Coordinates of C-alpha atoms and ligand atoms in Angstrom, one line a residue:
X498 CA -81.6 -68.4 111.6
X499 CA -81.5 -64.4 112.1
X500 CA -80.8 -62.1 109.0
X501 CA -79.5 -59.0 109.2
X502 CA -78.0 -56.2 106.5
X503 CA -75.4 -54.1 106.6
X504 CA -72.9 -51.7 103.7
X505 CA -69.9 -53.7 103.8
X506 CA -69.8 -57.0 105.5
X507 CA -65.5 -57.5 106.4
X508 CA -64.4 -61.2 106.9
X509 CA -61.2 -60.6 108.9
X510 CA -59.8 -58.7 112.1
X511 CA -56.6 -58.1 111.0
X512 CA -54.9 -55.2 110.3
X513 CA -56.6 -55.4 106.8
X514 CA -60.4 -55.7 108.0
X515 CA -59.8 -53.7 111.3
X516 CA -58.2 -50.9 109.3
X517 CA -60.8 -50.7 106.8
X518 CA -64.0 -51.0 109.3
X519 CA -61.8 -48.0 111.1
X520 CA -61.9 -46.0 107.9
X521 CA -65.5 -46.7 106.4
X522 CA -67.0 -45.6 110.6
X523 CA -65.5 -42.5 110.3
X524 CA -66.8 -42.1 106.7
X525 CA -70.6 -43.6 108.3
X526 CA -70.6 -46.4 106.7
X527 CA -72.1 -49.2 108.1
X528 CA -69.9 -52.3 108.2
X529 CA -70.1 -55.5 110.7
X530 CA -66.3 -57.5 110.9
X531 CA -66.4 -61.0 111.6
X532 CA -63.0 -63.1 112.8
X533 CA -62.8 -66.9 113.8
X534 CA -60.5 -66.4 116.3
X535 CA -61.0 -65.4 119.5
X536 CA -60.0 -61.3 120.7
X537 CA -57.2 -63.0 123.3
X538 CA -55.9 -65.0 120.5
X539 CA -55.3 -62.0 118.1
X540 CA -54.1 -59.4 120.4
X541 CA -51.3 -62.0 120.9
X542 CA -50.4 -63.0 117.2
X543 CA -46.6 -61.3 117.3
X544 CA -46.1 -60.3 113.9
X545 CA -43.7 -57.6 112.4
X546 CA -43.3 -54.0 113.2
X547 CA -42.2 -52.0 111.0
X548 CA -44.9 -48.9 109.5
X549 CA -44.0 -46.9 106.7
X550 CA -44.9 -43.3 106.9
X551 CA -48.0 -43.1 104.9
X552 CA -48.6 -46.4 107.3
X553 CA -48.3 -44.2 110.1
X554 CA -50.1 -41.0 108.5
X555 CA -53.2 -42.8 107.9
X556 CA -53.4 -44.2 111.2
X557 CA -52.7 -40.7 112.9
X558 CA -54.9 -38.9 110.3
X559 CA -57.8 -40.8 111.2
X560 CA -57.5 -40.7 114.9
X561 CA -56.1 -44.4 115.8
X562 CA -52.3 -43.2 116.1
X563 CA -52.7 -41.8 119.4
X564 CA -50.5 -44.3 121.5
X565 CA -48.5 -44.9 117.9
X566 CA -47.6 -41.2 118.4
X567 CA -46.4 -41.5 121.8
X568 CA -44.5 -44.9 122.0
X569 CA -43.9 -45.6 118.4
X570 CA -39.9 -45.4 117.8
X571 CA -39.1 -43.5 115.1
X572 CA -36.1 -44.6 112.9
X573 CA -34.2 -42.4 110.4
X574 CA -31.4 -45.3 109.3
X575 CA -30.9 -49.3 109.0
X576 CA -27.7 -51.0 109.1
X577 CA -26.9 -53.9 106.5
X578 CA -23.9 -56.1 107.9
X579 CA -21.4 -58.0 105.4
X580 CA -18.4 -59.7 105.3
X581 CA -17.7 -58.9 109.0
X582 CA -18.4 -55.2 108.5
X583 CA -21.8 -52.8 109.3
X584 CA -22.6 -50.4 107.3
X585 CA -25.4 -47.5 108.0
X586 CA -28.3 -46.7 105.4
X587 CA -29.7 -43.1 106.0
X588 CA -32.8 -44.0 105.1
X589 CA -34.0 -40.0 105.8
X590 CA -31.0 -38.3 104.4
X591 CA -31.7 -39.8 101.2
X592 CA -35.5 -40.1 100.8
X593 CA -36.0 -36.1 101.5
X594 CA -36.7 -36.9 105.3
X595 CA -38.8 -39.9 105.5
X596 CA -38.4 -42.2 108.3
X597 CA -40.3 -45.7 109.6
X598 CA -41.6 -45.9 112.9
X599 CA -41.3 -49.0 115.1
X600 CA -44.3 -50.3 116.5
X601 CA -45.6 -53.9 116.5
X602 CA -48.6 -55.0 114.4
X603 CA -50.1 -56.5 117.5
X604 CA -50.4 -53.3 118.9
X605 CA -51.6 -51.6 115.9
X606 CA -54.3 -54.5 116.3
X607 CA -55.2 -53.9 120.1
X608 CA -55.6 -50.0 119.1
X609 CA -58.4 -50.5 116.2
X610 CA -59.7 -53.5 118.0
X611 CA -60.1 -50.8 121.1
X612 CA -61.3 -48.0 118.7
X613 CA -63.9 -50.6 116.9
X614 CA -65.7 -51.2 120.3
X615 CA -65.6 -48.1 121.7
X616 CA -67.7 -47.3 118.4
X617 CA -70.1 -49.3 119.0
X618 CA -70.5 -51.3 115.6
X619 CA -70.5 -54.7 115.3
X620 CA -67.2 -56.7 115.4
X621 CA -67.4 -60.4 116.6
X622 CA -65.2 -62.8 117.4
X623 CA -64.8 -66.4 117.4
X624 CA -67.8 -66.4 114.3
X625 CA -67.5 -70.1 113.1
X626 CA -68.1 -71.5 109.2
X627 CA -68.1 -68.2 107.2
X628 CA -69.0 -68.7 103.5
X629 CA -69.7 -66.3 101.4
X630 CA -72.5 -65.8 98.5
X631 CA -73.9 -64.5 95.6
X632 CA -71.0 -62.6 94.8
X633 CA -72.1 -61.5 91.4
X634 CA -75.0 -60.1 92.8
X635 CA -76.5 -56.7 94.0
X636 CA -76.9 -58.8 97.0
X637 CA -73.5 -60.6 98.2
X638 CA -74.5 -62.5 101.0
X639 CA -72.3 -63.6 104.6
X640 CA -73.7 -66.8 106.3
X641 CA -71.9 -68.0 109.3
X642 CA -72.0 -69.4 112.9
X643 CA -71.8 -66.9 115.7
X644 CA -72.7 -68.2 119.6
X645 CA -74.5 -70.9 118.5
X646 CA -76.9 -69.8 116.0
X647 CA -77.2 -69.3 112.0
X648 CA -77.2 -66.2 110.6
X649 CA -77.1 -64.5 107.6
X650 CA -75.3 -61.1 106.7
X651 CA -77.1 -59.5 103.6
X652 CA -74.3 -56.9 102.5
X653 CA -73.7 -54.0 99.5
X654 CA -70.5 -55.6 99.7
X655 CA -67.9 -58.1 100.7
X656 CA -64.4 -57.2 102.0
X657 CA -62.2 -60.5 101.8
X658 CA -59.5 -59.8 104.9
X659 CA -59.3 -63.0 106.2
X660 CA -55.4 -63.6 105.4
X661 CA -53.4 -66.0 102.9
X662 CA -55.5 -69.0 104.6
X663 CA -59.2 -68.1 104.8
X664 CA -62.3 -68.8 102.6
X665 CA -62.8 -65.4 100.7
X666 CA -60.1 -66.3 97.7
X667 CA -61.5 -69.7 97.6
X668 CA -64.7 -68.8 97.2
X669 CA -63.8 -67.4 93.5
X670 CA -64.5 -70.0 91.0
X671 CA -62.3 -71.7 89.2
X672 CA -60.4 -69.5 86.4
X673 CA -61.2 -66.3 87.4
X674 CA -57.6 -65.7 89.2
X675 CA -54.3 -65.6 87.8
X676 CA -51.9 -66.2 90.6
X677 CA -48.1 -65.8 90.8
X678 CA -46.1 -67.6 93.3
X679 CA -42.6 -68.1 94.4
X680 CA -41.5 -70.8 97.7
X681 CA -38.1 -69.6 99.3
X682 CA -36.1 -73.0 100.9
X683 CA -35.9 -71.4 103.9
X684 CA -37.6 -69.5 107.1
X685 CA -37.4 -67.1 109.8
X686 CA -36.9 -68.4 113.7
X687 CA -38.0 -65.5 115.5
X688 CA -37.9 -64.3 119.0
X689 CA -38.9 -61.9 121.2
X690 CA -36.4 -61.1 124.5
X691 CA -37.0 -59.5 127.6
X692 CA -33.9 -57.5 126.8
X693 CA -32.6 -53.8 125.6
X694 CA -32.0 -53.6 122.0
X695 CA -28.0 -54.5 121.5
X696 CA -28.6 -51.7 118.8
X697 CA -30.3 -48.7 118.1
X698 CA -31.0 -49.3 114.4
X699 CA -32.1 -52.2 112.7
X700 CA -29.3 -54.9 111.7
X701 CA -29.7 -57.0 108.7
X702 CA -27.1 -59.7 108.3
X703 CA -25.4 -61.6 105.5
X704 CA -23.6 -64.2 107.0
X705 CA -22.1 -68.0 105.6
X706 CA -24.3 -69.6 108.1
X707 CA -27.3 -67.9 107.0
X708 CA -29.5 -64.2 107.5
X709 CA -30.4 -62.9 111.2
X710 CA -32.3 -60.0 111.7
X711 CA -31.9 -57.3 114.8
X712 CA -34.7 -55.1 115.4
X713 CA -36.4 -54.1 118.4
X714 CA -40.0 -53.3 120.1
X715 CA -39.0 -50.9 122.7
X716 CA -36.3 -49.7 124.7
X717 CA -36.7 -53.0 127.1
X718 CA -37.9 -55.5 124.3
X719 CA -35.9 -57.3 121.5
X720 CA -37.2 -59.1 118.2
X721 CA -34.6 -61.1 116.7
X722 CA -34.6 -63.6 113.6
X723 CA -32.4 -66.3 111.8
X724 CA -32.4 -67.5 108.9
X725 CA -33.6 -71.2 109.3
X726 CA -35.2 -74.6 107.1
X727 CA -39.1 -73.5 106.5
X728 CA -40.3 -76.4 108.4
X729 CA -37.9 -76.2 111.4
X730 CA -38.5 -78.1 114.4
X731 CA -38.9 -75.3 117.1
X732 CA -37.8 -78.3 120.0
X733 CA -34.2 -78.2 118.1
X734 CA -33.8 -74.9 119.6
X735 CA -33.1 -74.7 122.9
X736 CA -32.3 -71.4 124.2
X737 CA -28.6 -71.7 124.1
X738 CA -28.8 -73.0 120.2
X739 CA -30.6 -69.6 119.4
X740 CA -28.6 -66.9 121.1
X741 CA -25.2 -69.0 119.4
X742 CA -26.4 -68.4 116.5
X743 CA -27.3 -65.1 117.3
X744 CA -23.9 -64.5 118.6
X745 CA -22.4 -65.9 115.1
X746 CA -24.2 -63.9 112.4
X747 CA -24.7 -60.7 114.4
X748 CA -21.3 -60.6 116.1
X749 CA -18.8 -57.8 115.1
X750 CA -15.7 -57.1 116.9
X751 CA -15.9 -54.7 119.7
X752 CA -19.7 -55.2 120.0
X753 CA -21.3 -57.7 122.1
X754 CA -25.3 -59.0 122.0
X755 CA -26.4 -58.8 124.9
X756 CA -29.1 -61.8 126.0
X757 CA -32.3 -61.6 127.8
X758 CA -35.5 -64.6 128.7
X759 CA -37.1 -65.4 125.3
X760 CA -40.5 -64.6 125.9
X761 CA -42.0 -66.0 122.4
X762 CA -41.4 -68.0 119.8
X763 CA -42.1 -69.2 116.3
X764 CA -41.3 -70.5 112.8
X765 CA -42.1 -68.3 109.8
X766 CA -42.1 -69.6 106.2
X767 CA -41.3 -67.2 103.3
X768 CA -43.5 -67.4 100.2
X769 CA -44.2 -64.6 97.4
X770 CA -47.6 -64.8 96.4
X771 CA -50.3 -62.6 94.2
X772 CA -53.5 -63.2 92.7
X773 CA -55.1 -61.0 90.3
X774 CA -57.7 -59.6 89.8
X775 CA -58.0 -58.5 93.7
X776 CA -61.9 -58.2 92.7
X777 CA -64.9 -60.9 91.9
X778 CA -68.3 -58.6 91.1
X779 CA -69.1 -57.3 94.5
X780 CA -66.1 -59.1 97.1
X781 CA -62.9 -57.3 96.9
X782 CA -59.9 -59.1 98.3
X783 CA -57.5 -57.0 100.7
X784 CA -54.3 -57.5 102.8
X785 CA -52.8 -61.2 103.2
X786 CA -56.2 -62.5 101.5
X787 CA -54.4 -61.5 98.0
X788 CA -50.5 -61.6 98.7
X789 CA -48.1 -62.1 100.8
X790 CA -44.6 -61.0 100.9
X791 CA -41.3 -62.3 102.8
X792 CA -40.4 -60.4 105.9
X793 CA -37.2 -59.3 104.7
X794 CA -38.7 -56.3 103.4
X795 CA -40.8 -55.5 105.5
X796 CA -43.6 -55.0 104.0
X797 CA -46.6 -57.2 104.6
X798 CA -48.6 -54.9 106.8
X799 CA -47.8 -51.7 104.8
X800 CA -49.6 -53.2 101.6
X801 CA -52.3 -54.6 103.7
X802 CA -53.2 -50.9 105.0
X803 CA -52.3 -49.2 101.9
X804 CA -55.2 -51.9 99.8
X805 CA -57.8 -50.5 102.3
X806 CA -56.9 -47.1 102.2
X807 CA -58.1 -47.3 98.6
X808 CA -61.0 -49.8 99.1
X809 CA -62.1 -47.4 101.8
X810 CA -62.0 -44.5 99.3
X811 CA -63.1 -46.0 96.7
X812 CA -66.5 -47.4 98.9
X813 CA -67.0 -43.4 100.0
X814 CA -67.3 -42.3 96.9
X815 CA -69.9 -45.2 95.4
X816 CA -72.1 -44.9 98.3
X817 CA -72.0 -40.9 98.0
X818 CA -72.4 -40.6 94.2
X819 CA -73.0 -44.4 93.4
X820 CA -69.8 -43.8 90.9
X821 CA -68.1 -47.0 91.1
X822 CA -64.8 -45.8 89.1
X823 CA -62.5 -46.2 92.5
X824 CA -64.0 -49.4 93.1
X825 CA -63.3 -50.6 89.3
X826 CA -59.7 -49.0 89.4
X827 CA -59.3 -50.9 92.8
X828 CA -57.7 -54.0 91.6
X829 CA -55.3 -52.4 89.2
X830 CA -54.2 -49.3 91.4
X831 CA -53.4 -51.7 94.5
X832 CA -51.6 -54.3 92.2
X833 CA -49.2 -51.6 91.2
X834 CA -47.8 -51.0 94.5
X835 CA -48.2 -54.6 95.5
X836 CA -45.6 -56.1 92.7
X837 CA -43.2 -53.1 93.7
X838 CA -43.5 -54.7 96.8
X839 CA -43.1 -58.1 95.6
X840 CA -39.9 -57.1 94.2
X841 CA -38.2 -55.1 96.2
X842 CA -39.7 -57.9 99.3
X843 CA -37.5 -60.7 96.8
X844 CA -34.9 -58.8 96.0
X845 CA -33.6 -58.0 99.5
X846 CA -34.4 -61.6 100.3
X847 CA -32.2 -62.8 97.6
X848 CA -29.5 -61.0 98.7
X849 CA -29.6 -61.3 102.0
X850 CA -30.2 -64.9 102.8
X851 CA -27.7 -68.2 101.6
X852 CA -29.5 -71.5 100.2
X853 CA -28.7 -74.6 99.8
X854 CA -28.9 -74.8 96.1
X855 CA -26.8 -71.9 95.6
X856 CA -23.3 -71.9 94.9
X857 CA -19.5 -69.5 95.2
X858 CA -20.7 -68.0 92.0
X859 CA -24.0 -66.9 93.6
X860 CA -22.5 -65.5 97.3
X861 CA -20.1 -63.7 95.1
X862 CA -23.0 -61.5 93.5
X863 CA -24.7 -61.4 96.8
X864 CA -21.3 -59.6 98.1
X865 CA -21.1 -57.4 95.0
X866 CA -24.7 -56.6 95.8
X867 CA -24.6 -55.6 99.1
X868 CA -21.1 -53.3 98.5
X869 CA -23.1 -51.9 95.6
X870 CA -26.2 -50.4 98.2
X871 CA -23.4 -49.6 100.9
X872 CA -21.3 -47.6 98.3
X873 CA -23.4 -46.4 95.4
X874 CA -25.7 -43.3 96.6
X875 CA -27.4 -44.1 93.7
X876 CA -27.9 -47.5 94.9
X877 CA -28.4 -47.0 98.8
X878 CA -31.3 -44.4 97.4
X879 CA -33.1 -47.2 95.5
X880 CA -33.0 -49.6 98.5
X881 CA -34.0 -46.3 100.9
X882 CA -37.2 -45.2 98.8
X883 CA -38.5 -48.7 98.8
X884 CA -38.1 -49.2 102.2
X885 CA -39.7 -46.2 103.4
X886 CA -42.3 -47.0 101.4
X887 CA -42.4 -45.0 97.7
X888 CA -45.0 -42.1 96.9
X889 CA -47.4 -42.5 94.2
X890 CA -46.7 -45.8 93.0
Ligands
APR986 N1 -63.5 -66.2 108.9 C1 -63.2 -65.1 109.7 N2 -61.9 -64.7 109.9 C2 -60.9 -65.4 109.3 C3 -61.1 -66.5 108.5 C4 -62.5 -66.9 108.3 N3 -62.8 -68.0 107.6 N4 -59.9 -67.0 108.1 C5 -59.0 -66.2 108.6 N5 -59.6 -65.2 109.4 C6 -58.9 -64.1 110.1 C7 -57.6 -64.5 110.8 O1 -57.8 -65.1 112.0 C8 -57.0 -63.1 110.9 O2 -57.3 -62.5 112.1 O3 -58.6 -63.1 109.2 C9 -57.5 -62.3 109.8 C10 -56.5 -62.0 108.7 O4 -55.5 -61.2 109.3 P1 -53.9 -61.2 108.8 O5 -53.5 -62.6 108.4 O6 -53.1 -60.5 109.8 O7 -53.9 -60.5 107.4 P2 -54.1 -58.9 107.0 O8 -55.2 -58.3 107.9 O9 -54.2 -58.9 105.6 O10 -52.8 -58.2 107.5 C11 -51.6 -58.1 106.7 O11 -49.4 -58.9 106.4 O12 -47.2 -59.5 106.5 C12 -48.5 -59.6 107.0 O13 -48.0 -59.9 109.3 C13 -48.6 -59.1 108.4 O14 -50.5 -60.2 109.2 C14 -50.1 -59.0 108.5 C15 -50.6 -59.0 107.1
PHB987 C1 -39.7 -57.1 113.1 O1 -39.3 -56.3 113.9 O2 -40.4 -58.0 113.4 C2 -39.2 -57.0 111.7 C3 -38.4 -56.0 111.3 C4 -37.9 -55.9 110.0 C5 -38.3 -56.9 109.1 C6 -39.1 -57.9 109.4 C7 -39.6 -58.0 110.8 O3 -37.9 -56.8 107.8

């Protein structure tokens, strides 16, 4: 068994943990990340890719936007398609010029993974049995596996970035957390094509046979999405099954979808989720580890890097001064954006996808919603600032 110390010991190398081990470096703080997956295995995880522009700011500001800057796609509108009809959102014009860039969290992941060795602290990967200790302690302690020996992280801290499914929540006893959750009856079959976008804006589709999804990685690469049951059988897709589909909810007279070889493919279940407090004593939980949001709004990165932003802040200033306000604001500061999130995430997911449970009364709304965003300035501004990700909230 070797023991060793460090400021802020991060379980996770997601965006979350990478992001924050990014920020705390350039601050000098001493931090060691630790992952059970392999490096391969995460720079291959194809996840979403949209980045708000404080996403994007932060990433730039602190010197790991350098290839974001130069192949990220910057978008100024979306298009929401309804009834057989597009109709554009100028997401710019009507959020005083704020746009989103397109670039995929994978490669936001290579970057800091790059970044994080090229600085020379401590990030492993493939770390087996992580458990955490002593959290209500001056002394939190990390004990895992990592190339075949025990060892034993003394930390200042904990950062819990180890996603909706790792051991950090967990790890809080019983009755600490309040959590809030909500299970949609559907998913998201996604794929990426070897193919130029069919469109130069995002599409998001209403249609009777369910939601699909345009967007784009590049100028040669496609990402597209439909609506599907949560716990789809992937082998009930054959190539010809998806692009129909495809075809069906995305097609528009006069405007064709053009096809390319699907060069990845997956099943995503939807699920709102949120656990409060994101703090217990000295581990504060970040990212996926304390909520999750459906895709439709893109948001799940975006809070993920915003929680850190703060964490990272709020660390600074109690290893400085040994002030621990940030860090006892954390929880309450992150959880207002997050359930902005939440809601905006739901509401654009109940209104663009069709369940079974629902019924004429229900798609009638749905229509009456969607005419309402694509009409109402007022309205189209709502769904705008949200999307671009608000200010000060
Ligand atoms: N020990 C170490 N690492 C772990 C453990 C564990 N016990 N359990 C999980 N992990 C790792 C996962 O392998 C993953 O690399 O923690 C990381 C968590 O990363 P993400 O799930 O990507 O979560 P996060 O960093 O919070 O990123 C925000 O929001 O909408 C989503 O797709 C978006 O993944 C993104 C997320
Ligand atoms: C994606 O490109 O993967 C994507 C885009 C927008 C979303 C979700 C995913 O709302």
């Amino acid at each position: 068994m070797s023991r060793t110390r460090t400021q802020v010991g991060i379980v996770g190398a997601g965006p979350a943990g990478l992001t924050l081990g990014h920020l705390l470096h350039v601050e000098g703080i001493d931090t060691v990340i630790l992952e059970d997956r392999s490096r391969e295995h995460v720079e291959a995880r194809v996840r979403a890719g949209v980045l708000e522009q404080g996403t994007v700011d932060l990433l730039v500001e602190t010197g790991a936007g350098e290839r974001l800057r130069r192949e990220g796609l910057v978008h100024h509108g979306i298009e929401l398609q309804f009834a057989g009809e597009r109709h554009r959102i100028p997401l710019s014009d009507l959020t005083g010029g704020r746009s989103i860039v397109i670039y995929g969290q994978t490669e936001v992941v290579k970057d800091l993974i790059r970044l994080r060795l090229d600085s020379g602290r401590p990030l492993h990967f493939e770390v087996a049995d992580v458990s955490v200790h002593d959290l209500e302690t001056q002394a939190p302690l990390i004990r895992y596996r990592h190339e075949g020996r025990d060892e034993e992280l003394e930390c200042d801290a904990i950062a819990g970035c180890d996603g909706f499914h790792g051991i950090c929540r967990p790890s809080i006893p019983a009755g600490v957390l309040s959590e809030f959750s909500r299970e949609y009856p559907f998913g998201w079959l996604g794929i990426l094509a070897a193919v130029a976008p069919s469109n130069e804006e995002l599409v998001y589709a209403h249609h009777e046979r369910g939601f699909a999804l345009l967007s784009l990685r590049s100028p040669e690469l496609g990402r597209l999405y439909v609506q599907c049951r949560p716990d789809e059988d992937l082998a009930e897709w054959p190539d010809e099954r998806i692009w129909e589909e495809l075809h069906t909810r995305l097609g528009l007279e006069g405007w064709t979808l053009a096809e390319g070889p699907i060069l990845e493919r997956g099943v995503t279940g939807m699920r709102s989720y949120v656990c409060e407090p994101m703090r217990y004593g000295r581990l504060f939980l970040a990212g996926d580890a304390a909520h999750i949001v459906p895709p439709t709004g893109a948001k799940g990165l975006n809070l993920a890097l915003h929680d850190v932003r703060l964490l990272a802040e709020a660390f600074v200033e109690w290893f400085r001064t040994g002030r621990t306000a940030g860090l006892d604001a954390y929880s309450d500061t992150c959880l207002r954006r997050v359930w902005r999130a939440e809601h905006f995430s739901w509401w654009m997911t109940r209104m663009l996808h069709r369940a079974e449970d629902e019924d004429a009364f229900d798609l009638k709304l749905q229509l009456s919603q969607l005419r309402y965003v694509t009409t109402s300035p007022a309205a189209a501004a709502s769904l705008a600032e949200n999307y671009v990700g608000l200010e000060n909230v």
